[in-house]
Short mmCIF file of C-alpha atoms in Angstrom, two decimals:
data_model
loop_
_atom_site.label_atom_id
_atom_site.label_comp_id
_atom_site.label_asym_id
_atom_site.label_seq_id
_atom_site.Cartn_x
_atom_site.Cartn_y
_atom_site.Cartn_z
CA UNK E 1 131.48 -43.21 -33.03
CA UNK E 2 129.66 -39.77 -32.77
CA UNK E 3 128.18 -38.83 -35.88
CA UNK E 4 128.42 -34.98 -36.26
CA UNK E 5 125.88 -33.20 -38.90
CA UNK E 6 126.97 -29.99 -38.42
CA UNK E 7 130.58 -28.02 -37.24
CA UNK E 8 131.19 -24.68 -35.91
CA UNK E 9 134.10 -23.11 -38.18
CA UNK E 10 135.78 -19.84 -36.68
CA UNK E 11 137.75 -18.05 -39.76
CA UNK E 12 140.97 -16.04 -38.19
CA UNK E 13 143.36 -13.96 -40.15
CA UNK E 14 147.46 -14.77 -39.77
CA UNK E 15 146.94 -11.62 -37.59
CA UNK E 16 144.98 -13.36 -35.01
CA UNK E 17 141.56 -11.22 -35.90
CA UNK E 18 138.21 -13.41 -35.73
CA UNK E 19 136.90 -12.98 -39.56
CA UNK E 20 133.72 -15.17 -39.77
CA UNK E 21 132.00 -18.09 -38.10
CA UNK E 22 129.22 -20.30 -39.22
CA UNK E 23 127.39 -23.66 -38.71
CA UNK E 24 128.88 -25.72 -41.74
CA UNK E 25 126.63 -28.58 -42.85
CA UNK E 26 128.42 -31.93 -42.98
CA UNK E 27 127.60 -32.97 -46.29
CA UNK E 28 127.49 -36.60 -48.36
CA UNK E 29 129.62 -35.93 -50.68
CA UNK E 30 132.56 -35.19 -47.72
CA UNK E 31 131.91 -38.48 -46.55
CA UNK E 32 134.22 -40.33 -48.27
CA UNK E 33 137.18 -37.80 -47.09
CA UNK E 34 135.33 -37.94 -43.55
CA UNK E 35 136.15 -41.79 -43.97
CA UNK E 36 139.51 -41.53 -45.13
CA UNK E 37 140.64 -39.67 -42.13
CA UNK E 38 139.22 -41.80 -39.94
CA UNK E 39 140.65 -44.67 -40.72
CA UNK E 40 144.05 -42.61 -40.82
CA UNK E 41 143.43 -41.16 -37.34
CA UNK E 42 142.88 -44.56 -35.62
CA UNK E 43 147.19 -43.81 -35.46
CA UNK E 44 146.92 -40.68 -33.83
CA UNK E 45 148.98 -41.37 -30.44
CA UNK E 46 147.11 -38.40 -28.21
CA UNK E 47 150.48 -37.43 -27.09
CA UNK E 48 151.07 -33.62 -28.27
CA UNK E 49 154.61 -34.19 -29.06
CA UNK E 50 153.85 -37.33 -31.13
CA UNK E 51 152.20 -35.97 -34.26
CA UNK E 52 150.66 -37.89 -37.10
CA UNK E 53 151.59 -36.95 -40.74
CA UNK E 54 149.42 -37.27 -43.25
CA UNK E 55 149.08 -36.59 -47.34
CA UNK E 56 145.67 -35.21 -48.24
CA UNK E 57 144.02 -37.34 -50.86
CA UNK E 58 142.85 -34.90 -53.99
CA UNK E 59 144.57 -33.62 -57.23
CA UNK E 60 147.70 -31.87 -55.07
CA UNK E 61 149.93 -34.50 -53.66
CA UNK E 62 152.38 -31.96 -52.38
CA UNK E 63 149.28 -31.16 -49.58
CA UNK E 64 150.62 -32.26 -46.29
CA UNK E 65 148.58 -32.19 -42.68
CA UNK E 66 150.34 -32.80 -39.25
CA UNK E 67 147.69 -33.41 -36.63
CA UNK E 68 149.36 -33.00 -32.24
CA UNK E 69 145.67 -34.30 -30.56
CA UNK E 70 145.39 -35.08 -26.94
CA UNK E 71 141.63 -36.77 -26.15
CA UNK E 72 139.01 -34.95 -27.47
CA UNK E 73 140.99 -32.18 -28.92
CA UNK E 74 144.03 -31.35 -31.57
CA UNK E 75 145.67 -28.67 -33.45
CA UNK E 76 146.80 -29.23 -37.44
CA UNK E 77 149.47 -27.38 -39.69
CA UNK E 78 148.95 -27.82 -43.17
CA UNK E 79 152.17 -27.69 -45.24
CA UNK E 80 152.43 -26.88 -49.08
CA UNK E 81 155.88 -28.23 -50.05
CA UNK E 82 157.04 -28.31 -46.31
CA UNK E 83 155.59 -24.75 -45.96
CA UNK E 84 152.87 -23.92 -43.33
CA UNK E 85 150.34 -22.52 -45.03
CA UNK E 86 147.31 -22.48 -42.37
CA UNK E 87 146.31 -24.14 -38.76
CA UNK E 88 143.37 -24.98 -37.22
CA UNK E 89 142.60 -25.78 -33.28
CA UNK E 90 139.62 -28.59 -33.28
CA UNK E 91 137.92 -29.06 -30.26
CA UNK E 92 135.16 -31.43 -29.63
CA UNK E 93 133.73 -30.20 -26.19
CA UNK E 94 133.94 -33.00 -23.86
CA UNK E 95 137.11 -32.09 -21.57
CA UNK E 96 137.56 -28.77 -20.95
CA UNK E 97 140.86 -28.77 -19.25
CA UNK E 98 142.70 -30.81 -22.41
CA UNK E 99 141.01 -28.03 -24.65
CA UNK E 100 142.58 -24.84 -22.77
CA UNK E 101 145.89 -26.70 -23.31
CA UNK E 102 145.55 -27.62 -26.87
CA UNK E 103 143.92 -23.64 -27.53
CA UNK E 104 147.37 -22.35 -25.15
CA UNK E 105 149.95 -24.41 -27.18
CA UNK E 106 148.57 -23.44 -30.65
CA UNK E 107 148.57 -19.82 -29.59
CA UNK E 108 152.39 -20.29 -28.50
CA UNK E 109 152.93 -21.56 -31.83
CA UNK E 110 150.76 -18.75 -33.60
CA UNK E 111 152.20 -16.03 -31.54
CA UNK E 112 156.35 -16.74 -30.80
CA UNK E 113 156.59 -19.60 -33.24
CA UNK E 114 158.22 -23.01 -32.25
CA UNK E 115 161.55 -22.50 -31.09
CA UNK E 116 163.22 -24.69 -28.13
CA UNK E 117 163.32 -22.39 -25.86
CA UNK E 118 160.71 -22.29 -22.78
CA UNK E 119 159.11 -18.64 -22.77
CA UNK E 120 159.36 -17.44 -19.39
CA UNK E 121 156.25 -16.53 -16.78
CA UNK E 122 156.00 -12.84 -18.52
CA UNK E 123 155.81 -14.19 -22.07
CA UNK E 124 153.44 -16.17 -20.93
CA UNK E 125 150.86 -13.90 -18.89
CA UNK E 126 151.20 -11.58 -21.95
CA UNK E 127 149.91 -14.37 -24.67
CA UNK E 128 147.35 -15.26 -22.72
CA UNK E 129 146.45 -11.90 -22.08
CA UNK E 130 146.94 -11.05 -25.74
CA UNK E 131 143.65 -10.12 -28.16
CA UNK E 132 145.06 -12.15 -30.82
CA UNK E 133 143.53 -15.50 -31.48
CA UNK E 134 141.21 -14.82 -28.76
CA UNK E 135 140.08 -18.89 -29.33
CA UNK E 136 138.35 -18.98 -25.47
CA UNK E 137 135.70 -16.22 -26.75
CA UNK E 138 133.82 -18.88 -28.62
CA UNK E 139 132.01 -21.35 -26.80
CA UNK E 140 129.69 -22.70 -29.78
CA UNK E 141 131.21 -27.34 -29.45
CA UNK E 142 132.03 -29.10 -31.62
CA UNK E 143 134.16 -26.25 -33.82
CA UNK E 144 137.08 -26.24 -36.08
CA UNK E 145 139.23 -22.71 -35.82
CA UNK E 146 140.64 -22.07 -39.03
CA UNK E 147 143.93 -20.32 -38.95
CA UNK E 148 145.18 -18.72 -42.50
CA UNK E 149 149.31 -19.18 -42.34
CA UNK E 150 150.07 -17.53 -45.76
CA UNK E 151 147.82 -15.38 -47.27
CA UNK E 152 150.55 -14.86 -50.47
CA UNK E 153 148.27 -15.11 -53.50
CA UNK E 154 150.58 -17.31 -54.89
CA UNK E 155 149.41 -19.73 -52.45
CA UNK E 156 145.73 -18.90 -52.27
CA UNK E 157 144.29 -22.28 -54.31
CA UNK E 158 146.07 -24.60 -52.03
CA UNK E 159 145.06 -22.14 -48.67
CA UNK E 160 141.58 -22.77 -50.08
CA UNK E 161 141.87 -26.23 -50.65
CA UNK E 162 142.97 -27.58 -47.38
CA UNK E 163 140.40 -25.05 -45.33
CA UNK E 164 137.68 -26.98 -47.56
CA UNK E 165 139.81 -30.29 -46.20
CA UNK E 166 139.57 -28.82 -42.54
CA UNK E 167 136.29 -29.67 -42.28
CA UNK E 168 136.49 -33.27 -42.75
CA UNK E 169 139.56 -33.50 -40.79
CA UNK E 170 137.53 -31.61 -37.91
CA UNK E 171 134.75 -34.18 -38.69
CA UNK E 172 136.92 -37.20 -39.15
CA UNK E 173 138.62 -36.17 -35.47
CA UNK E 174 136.01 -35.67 -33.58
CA UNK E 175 133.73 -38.13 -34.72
CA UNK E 176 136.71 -41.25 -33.69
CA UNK E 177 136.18 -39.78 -30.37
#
């Protein structure tokens, strides 16, 4: 296990614009969410199209994460009564190859959604080429991009709630690694 004190967290907008990014202390009294996780994540299969579903423990049981991870590195949609309500992209730092693919697929997502259909050689040049959740411009490992979904107001409390959850999930991730 590699005990983390400290995560990079990268704030973006539903819009794709970088908001804020800080160091975020990991504290004691995470821990015991930090624990939880990991013993949940010793499921996780590492194949993207094999996620692993999860409830997060606190006063809102309809809180829901989905974690896709491959290695070192995984993207999470968390769902308030089966609606996505934010993302995040964590990424450890040890493979740098796995984390371009995680940071590519999460922008597909982001960006055209998740429809069947395989975007063609165009579609893709342009999201990579795209200012929008411009993830690669931050080099700062390990990190946790936050991703608001929803920014409703009507939804702001539980938005809140699982970006203060992100943290230990980030945490509980990387630190199984």
């Amino acid at each position: 296990m590699n005990e983390i004190k400290k995560l990079h967290v990268a704030k973006y907008s539903a819009a794709g614009d970088l908001e804020s990014q800080d160091q975020v202390e990991i504290t004691a009294e995470m821990a015991s969410l930090v624990s939880h996780f990991q013993d949940k994540f010793k499921r996780l299969s590492g194949d993207l199209d094999l996620p692993l579903e999860e409830i997060i423990p606190g006063d809102e049981d309809s809180l829901v994460l989905r974690i896709c991870s491959e290695g070192t590195a995984a993207y999470v949609i968390y769902y308030y009564l089966d609606n996505p309500i934010a993302a995040s992209l964590v990424l450890a730092g040890k493979n740098e190859e796995v984390e371009f693919e995680i940071m590519a697929t999460l922008r597909f997502l982001l960006m055209v959604g998740d429809d069947d259909e395989e975007p063609d050689e165009a579609a893709i040049d342009a999201i990579l080429a795209a200012a929008e959740f411009d993830f690669e411009a931050i080099d700062d490992r390990p990190i946790t991009y936050q991703v608001v979904l929803d920014d409703d107001l009507e939804v702001a409390t539980q938005v809140q709630s699982v970006m203060d959850s992100d943290v230990a999930v980030a945490t509980a991730f990387i630190q199984r690694s």
